[in-house]
C-alpha positions as protocol buffer text, in pm:
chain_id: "A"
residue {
  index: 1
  type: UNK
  ca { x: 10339 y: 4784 z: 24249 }
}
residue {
  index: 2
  type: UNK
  ca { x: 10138 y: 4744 z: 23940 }
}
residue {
  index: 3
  type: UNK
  ca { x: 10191 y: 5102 z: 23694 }
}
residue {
  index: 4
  type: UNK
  ca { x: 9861 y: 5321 z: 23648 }
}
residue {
  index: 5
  type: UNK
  ca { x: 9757 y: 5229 z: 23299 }
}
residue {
  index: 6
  type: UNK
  ca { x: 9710 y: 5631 z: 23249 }
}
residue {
  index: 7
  type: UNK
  ca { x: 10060 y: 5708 z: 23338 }
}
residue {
  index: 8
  type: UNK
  ca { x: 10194 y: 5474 z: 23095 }
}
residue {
  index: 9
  type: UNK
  ca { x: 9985 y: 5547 z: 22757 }
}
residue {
  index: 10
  type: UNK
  ca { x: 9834 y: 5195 z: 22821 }
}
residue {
  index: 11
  type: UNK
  ca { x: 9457 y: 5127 z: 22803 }
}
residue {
  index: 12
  type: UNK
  ca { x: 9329 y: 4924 z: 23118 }
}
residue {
  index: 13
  type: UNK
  ca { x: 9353 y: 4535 z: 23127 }
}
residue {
  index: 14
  type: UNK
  ca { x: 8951 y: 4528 z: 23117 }
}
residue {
  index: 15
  type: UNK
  ca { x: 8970 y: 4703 z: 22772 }
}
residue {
  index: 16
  type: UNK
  ca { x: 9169 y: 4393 z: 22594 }
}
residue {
  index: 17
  type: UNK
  ca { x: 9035 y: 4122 z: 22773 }
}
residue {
  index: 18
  type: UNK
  ca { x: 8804 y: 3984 z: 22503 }
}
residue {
  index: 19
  type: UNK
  ca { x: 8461 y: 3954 z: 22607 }
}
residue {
  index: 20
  type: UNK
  ca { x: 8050 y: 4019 z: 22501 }
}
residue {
  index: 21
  type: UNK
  ca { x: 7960 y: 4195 z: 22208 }
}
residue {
  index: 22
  type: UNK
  ca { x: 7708 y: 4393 z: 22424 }
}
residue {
  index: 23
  type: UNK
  ca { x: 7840 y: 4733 z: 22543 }
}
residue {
  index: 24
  type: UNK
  ca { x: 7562 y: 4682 z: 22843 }
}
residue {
  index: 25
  type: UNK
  ca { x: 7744 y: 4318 z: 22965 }
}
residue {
  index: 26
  type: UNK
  ca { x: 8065 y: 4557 z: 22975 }
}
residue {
  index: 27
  type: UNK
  ca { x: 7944 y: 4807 z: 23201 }
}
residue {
  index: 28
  type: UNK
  ca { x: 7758 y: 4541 z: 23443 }
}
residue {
  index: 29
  type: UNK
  ca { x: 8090 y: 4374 z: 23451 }
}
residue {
  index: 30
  type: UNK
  ca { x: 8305 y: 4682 z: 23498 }
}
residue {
  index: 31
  type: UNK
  ca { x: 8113 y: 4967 z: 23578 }
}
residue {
  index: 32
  type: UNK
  ca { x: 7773 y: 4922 z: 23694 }
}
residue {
  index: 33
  type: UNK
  ca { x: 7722 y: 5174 z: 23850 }
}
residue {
  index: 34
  type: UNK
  ca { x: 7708 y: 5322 z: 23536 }
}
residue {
  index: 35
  type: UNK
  ca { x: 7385 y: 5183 z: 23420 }
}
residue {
  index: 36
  type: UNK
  ca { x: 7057 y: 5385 z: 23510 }
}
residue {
  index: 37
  type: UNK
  ca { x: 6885 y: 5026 z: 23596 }
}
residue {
  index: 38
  type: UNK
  ca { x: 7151 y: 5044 z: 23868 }
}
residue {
  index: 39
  type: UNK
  ca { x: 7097 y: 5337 z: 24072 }
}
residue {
  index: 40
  type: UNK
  ca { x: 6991 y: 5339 z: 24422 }
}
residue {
  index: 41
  type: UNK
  ca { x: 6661 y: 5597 z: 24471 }
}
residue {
  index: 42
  type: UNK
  ca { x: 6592 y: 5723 z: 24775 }
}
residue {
  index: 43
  type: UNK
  ca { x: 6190 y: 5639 z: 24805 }
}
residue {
  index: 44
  type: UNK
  ca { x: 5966 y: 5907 z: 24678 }
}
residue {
  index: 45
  type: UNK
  ca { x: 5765 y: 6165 z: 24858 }
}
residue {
  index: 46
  type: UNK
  ca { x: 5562 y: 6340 z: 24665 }
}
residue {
  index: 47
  type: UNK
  ca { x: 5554 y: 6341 z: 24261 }
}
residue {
  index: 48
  type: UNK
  ca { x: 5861 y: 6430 z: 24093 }
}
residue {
  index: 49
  type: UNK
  ca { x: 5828 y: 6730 z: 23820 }
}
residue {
  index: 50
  type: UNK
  ca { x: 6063 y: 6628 z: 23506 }
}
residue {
  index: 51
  type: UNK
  ca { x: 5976 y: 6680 z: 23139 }
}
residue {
  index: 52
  type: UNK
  ca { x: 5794 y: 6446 z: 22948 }
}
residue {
  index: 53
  type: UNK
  ca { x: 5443 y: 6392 z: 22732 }
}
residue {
  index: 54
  type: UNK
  ca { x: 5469 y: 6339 z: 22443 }
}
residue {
  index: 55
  type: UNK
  ca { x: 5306 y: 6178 z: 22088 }
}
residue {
  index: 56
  type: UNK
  ca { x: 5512 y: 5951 z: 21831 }
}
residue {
  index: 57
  type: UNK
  ca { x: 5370 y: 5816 z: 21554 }
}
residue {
  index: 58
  type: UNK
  ca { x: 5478 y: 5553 z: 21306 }
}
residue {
  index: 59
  type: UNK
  ca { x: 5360 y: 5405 z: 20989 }
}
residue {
  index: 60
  type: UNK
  ca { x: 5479 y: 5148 z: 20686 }
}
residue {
  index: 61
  type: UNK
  ca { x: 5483 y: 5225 z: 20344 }
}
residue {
  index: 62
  type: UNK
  ca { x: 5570 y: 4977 z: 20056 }
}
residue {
  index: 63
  type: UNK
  ca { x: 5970 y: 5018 z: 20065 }
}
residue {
  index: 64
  type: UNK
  ca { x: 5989 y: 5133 z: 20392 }
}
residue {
  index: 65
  type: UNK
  ca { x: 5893 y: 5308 z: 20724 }
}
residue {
  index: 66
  type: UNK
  ca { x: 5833 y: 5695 z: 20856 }
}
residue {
  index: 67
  type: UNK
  ca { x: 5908 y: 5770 z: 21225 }
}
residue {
  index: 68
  type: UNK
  ca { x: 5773 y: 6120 z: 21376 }
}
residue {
  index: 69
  type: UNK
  ca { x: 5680 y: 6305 z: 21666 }
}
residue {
  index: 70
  type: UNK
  ca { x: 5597 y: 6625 z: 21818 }
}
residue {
  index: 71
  type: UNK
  ca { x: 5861 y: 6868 z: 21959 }
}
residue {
  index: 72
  type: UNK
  ca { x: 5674 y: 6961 z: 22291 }
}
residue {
  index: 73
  type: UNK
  ca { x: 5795 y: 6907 z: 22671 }
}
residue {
  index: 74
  type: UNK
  ca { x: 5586 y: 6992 z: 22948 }
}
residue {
  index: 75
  type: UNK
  ca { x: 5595 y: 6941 z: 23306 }
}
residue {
  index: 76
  type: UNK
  ca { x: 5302 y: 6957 z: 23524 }
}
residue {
  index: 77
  type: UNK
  ca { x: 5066 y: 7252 z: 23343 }
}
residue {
  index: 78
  type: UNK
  ca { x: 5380 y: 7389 z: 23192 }
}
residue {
  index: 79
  type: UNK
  ca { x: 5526 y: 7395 z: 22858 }
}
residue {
  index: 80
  type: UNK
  ca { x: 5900 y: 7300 z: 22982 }
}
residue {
  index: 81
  type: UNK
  ca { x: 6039 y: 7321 z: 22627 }
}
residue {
  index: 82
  type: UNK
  ca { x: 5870 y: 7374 z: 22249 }
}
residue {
  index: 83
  type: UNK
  ca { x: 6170 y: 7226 z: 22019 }
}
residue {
  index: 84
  type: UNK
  ca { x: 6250 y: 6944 z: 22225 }
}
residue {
  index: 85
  type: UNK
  ca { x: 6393 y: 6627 z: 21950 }
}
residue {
  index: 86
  type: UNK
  ca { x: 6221 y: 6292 z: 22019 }
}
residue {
  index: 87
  type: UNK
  ca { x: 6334 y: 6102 z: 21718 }
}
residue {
  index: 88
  type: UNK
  ca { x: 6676 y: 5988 z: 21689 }
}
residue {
  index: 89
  type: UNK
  ca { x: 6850 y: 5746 z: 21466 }
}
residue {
  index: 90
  type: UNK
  ca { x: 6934 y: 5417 z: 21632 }
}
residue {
  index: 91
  type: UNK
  ca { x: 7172 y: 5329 z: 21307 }
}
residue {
  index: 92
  type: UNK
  ca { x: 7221 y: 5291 z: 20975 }
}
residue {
  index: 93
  type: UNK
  ca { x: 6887 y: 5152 z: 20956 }
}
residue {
  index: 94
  type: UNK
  ca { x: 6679 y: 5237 z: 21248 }
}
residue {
  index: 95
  type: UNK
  ca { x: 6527 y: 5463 z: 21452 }
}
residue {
  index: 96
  type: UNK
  ca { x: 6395 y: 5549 z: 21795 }
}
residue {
  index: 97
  type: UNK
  ca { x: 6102 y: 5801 z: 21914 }
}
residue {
  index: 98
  type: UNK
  ca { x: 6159 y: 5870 z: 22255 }
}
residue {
  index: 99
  type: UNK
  ca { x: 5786 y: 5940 z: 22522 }
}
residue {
  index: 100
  type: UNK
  ca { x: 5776 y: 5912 z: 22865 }
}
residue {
  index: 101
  type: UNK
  ca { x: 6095 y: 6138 z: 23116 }
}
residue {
  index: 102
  type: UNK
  ca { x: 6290 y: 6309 z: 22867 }
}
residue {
  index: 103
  type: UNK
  ca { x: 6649 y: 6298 z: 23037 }
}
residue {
  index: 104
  type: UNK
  ca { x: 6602 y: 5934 z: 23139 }
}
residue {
  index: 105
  type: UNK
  ca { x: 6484 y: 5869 z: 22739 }
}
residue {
  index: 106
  type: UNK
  ca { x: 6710 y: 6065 z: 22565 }
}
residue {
  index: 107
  type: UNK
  ca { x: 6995 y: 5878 z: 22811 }
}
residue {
  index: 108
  type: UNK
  ca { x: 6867 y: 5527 z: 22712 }
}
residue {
  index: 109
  type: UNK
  ca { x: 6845 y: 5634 z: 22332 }
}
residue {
  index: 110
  type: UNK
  ca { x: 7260 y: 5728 z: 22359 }
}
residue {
  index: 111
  type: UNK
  ca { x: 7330 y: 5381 z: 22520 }
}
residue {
  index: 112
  type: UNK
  ca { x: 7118 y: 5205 z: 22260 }
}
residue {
  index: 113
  type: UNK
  ca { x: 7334 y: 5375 z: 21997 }
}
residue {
  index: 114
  type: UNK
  ca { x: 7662 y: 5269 z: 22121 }
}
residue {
  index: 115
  type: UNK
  ca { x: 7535 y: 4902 z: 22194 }
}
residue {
  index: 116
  type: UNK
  ca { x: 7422 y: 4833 z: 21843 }
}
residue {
  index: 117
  type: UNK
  ca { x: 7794 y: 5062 z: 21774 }
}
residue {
  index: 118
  type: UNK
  ca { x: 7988 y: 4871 z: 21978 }
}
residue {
  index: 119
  type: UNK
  ca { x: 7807 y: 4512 z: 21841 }
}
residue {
  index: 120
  type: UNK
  ca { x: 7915 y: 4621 z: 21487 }
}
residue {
  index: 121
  type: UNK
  ca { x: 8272 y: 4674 z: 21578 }
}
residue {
  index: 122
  type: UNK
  ca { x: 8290 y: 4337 z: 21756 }
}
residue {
  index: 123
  type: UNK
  ca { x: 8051 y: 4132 z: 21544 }
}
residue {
  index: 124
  type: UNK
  ca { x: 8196 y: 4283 z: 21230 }
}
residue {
  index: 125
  type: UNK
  ca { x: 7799 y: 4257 z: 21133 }
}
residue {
  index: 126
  type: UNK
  ca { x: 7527 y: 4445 z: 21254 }
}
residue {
  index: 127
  type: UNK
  ca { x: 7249 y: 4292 z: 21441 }
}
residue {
  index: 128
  type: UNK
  ca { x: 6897 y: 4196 z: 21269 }
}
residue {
  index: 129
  type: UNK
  ca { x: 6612 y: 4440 z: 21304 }
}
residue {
  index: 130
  type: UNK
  ca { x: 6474 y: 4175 z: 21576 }
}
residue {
  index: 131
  type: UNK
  ca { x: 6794 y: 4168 z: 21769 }
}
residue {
  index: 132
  type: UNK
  ca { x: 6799 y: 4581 z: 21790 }
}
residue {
  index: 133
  type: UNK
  ca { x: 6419 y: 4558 z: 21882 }
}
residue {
  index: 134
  type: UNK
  ca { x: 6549 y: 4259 z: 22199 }
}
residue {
  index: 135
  type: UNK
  ca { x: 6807 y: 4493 z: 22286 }
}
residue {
  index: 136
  type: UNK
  ca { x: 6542 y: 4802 z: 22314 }
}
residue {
  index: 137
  type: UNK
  ca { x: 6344 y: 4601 z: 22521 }
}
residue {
  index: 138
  type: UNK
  ca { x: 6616 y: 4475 z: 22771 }
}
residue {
  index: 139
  type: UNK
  ca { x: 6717 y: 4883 z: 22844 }
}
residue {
  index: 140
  type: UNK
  ca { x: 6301 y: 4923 z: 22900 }
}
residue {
  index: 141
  type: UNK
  ca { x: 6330 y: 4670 z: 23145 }
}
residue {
  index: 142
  type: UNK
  ca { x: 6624 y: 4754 z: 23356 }
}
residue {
  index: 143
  type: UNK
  ca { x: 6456 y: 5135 z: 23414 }
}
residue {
  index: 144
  type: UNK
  ca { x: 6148 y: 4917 z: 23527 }
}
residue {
  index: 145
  type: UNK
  ca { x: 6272 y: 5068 z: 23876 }
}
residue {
  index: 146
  type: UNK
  ca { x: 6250 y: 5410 z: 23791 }
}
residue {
  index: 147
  type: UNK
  ca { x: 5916 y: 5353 z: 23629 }
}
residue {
  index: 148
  type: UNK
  ca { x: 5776 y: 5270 z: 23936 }
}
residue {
  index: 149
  type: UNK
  ca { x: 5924 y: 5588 z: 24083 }
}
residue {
  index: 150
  type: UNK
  ca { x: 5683 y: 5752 z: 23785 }
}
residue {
  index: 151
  type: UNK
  ca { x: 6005 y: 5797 z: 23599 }
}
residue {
  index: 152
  type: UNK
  ca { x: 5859 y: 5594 z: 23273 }
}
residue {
  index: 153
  type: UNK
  ca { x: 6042 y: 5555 z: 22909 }
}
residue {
  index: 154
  type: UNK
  ca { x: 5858 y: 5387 z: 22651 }
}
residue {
  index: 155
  type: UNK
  ca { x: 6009 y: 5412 z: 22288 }
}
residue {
  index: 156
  type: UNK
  ca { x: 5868 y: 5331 z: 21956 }
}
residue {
  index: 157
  type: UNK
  ca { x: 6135 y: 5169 z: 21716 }
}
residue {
  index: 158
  type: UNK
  ca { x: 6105 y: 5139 z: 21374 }
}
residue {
  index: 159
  type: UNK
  ca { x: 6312 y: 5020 z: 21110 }
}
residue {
  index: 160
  type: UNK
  ca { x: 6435 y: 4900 z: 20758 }
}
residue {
  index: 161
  type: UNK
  ca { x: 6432 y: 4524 z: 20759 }
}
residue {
  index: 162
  type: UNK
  ca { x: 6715 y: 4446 z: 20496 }
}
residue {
  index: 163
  type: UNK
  ca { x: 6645 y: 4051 z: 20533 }
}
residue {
  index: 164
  type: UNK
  ca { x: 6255 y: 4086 z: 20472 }
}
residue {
  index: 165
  type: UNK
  ca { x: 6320 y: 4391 z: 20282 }
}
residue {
  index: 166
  type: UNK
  ca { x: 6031 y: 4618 z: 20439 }
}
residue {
  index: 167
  type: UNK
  ca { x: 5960 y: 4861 z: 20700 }
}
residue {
  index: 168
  type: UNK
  ca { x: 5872 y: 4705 z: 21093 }
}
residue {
  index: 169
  type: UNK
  ca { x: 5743 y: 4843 z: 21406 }
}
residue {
  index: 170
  type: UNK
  ca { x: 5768 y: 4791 z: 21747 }
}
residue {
  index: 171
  type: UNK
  ca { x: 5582 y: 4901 z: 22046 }
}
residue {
  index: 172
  type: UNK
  ca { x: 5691 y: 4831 z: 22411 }
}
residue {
  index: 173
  type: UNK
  ca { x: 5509 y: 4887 z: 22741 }
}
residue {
  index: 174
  type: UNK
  ca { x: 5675 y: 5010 z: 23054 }
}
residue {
  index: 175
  type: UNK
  ca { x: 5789 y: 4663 z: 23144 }
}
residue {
  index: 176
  type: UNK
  ca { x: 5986 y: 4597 z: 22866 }
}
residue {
  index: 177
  type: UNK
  ca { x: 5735 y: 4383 z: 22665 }
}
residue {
  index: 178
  type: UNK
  ca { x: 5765 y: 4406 z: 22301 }
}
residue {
  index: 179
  type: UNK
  ca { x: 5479 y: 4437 z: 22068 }
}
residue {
  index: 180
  type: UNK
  ca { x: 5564 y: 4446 z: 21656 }
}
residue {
  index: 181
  type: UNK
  ca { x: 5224 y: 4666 z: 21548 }
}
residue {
  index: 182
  type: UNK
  ca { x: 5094 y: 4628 z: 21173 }
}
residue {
  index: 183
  type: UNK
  ca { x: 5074 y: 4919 z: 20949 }
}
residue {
  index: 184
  type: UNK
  ca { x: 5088 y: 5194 z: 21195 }
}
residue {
  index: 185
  type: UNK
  ca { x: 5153 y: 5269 z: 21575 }
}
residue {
  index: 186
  type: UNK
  ca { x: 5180 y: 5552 z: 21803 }
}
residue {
  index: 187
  type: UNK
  ca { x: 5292 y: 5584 z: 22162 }
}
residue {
  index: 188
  type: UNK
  ca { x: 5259 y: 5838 z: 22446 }
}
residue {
  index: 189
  type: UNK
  ca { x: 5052 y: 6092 z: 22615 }
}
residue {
  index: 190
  type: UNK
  ca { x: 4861 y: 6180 z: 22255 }
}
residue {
  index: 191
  type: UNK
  ca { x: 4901 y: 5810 z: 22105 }
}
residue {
  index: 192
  type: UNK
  ca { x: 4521 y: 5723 z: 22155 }
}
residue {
  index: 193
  type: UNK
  ca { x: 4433 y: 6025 z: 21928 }
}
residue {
  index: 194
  type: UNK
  ca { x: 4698 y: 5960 z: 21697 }
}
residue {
  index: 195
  type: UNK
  ca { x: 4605 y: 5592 z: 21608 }
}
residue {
  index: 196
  type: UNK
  ca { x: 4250 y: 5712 z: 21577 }
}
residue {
  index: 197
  type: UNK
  ca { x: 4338 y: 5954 z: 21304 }
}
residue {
  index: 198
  type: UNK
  ca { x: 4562 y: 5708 z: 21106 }
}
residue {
  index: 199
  type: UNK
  ca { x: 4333 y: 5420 z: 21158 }
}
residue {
  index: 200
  type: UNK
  ca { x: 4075 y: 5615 z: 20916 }
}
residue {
  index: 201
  type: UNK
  ca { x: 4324 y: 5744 z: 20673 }
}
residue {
  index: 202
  type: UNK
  ca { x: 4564 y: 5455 z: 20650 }
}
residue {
  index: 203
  type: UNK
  ca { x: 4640 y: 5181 z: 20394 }
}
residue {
  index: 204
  type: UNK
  ca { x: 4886 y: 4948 z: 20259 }
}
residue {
  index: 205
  type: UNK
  ca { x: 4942 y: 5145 z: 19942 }
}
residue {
  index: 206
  type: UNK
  ca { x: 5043 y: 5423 z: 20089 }
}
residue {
  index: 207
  type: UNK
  ca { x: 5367 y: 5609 z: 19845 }
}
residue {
  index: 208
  type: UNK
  ca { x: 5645 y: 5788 z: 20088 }
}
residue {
  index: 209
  type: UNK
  ca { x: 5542 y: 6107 z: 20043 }
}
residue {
  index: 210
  type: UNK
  ca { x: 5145 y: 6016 z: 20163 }
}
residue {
  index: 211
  type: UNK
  ca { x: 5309 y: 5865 z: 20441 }
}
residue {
  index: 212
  type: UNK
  ca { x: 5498 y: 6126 z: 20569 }
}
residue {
  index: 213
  type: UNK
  ca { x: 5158 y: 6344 z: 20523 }
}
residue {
  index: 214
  type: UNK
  ca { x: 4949 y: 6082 z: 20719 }
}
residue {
  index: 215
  type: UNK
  ca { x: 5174 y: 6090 z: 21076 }
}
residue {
  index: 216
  type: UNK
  ca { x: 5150 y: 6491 z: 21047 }
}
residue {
  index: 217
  type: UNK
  ca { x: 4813 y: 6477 z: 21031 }
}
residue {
  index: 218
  type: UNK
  ca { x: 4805 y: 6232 z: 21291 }
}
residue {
  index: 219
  type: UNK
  ca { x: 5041 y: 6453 z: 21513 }
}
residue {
  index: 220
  type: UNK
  ca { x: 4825 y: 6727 z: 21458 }
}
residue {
  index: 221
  type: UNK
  ca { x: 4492 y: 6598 z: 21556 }
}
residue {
  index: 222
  type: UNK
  ca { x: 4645 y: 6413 z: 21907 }
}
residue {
  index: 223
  type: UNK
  ca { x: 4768 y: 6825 z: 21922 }
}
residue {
  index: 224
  type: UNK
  ca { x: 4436 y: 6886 z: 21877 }
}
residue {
  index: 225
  type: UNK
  ca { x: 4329 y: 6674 z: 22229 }
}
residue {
  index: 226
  type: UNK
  ca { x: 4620 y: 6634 z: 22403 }
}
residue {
  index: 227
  type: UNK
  ca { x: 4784 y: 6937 z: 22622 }
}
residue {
  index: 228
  type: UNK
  ca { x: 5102 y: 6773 z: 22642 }
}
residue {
  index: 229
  type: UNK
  ca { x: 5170 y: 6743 z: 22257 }
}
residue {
  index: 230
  type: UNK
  ca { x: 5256 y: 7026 z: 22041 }
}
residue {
  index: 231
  type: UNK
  ca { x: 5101 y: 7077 z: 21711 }
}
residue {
  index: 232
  type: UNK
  ca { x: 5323 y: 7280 z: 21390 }
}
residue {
  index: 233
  type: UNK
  ca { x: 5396 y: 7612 z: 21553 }
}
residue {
  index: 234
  type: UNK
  ca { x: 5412 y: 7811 z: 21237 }
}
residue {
  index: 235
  type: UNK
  ca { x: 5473 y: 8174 z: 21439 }
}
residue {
  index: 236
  type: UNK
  ca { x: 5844 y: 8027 z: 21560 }
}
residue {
  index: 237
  type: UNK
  ca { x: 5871 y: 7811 z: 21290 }
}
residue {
  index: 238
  type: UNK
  ca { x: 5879 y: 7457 z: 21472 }
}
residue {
  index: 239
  type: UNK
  ca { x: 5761 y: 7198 z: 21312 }
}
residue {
  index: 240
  type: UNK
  ca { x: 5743 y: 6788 z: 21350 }
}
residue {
  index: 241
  type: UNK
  ca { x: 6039 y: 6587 z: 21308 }
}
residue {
  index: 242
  type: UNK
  ca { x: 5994 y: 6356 z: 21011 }
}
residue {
  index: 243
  type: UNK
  ca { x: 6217 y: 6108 z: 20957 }
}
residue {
  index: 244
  type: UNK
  ca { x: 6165 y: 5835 z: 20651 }
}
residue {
  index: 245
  type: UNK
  ca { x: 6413 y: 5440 z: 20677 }
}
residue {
  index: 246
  type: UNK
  ca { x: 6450 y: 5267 z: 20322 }
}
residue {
  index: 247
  type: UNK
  ca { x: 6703 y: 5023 z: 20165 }
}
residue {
  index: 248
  type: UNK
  ca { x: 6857 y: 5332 z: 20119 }
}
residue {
  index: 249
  type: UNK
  ca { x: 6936 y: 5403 z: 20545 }
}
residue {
  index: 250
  type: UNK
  ca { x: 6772 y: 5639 z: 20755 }
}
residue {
  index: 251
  type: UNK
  ca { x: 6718 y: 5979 z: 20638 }
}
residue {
  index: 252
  type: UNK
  ca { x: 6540 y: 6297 z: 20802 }
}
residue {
  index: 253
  type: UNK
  ca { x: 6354 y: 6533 z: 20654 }
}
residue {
  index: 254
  type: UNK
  ca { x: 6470 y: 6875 z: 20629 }
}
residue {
  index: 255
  type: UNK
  ca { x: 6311 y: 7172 z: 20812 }
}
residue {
  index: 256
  type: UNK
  ca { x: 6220 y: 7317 z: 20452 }
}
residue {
  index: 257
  type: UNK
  ca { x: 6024 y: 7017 z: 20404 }
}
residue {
  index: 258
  type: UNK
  ca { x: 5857 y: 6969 z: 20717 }
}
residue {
  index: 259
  type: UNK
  ca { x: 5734 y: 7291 z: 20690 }
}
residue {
  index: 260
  type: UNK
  ca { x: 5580 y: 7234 z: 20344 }
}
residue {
  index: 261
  type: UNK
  ca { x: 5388 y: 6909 z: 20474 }
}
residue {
  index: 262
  type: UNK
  ca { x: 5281 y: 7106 z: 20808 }
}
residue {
  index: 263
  type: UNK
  ca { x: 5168 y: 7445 z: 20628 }
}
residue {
  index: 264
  type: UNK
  ca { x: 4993 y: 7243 z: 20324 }
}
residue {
  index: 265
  type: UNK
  ca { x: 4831 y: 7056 z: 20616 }
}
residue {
  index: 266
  type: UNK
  ca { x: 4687 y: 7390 z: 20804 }
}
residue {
  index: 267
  type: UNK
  ca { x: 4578 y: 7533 z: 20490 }
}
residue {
  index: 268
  type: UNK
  ca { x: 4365 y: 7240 z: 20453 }
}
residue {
  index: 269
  type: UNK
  ca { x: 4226 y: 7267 z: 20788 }
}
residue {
  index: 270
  type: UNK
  ca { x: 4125 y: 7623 z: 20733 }
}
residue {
  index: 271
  type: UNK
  ca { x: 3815 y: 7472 z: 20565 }
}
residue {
  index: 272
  type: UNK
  ca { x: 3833 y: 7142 z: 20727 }
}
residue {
  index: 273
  type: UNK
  ca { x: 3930 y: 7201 z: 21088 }
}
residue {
  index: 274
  type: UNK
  ca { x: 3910 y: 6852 z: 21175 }
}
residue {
  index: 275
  type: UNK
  ca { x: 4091 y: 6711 z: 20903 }
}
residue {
  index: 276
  type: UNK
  ca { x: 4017 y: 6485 z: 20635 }
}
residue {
  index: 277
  type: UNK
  ca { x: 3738 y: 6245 z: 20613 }
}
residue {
  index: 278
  type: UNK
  ca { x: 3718 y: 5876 z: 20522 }
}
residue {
  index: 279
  type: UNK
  ca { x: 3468 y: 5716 z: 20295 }
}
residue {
  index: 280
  type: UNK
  ca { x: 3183 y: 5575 z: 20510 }
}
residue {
  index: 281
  type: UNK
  ca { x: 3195 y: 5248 z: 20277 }
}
């Protein structure tokens, strides 16, 4: 009889057998059951309550990209959480803002962290800013399933491109499909008020710190609309997370400087409580 690996200090056969440099091809080959694409659901009765809503926003900046969103959770007509984290690092050079469930998204965003991992340690190399967006979209796909449970992830990913040396963005829909958006982009529950604010007050000129000033502002007027997205909750001092991707890697904004953006923001909106206005011409 063959010895347990475990009783012998010996890592199991499928661990050195060489094989894809996707971590996803190693679980559908080993442990599938594993994936969430892969679950069996019993059908639904009835709608399932589970946080989510949500509002990320996105725009480029010469040198680079900013990544943000809001830090509420509700379910149903409830607030289900008010410091919930949506935006997560995907690597060195990219990041992920997470709308839709928030256990099935914040699941998908871990095994989209070890997949671009675990391609590094194989590859030796780490894959383009394309080939993490591909990857993104394949994960989007496989919940597809789920989604049609009304159990729906769909991410924004943005990134550093060190090849075209600039900032990208992609949008995805429920299926999977992958969109790169131009300038600016926002996704879920909020996202329609959110483009509408950075449509007027965006441009291609835009310095980092302007940047990081237009997505607040964005965030705050879809919080202005939108039940399900929180606005800069200055009493418990939450704010948006902020995160900014240059040549120099991925880098989040402290809570110190949130704050400064958000409160410079509301003082503003004391006189103008619907924010800034663009020229007419």
């Amino acid at each position: 009889m063959e010895a347990n690996p475990r009783s012998t200090g010996r890592l199991p056969a499928a661990f050195l057998t060489p094989g894809s440099s996707s971590f996803m091809d190693f679980l559908s080959e080993h442990q599938p059951a594993i994936l969430p694409g892969n679950r069996q659901l019993p059908p639904m009765k009835g709608v399932i309550e589970a946080p989510h809503g949500t509002t990320i926003v996105a725009a480029t900046f010469p040198g680079g990209v900013v990544l943000a969103g809001d830090r509420r959770a509700t379910m149903g007509n409830m607030i289900a959480q008010r410091d919930i984290e949506k935006v997560f690092p995907a690597d060195e050079y990219s990041a992920v803002g997470i709308a839709g469930t928030a256990g099935l998204a914040v699941e998908m965003v871990k095994l989209f962290q070890l997949e671009l991992e675990h391609f590094e340690k194989v590859e030796g190399a780490t894959l383009s800013l394309e080939g993490k967006a591909n990857r993104l979209s394949t994960m989007i796909r496989s919940n597809l399933g789920m989604a049609m449970q009304g159990l729906a992830v769909v991410p924004l990913f943005a990134g550093y491109d060190v090849d075209r040396e600039k900032g990208r963005i992609f949008s995805y829909d429920v299926t999977g499909g992958r969109s790169e958006e131009h300038g600016f982009a926002a996704t879920g529950s909020g996202s329609i008020f959110a483009r509408g604010a950075m449509k007027k007050l965006y441009s291609k000129d835009l310095t980092e710190d302007q940047a990081t000033t237009l997505v607040v502002q964005a965030l705050y007027d879809a919080a202005d609309d939108d039940s399900a997205t929180g606005g800069p909750d200055v009493a418990r001092r939450i704010y948006p997370i902020v995160t900014v991707i240059t040549a120099d890697g991925f880098r989040r904004l402290t809570d110190d400087e949130s704050s400064e953006i958000a409160r410079s923001i509301l003082e503003r909106r004391l006189e103008q409580p619907d924010g800034p206005r663009a020229a007419l011409l």
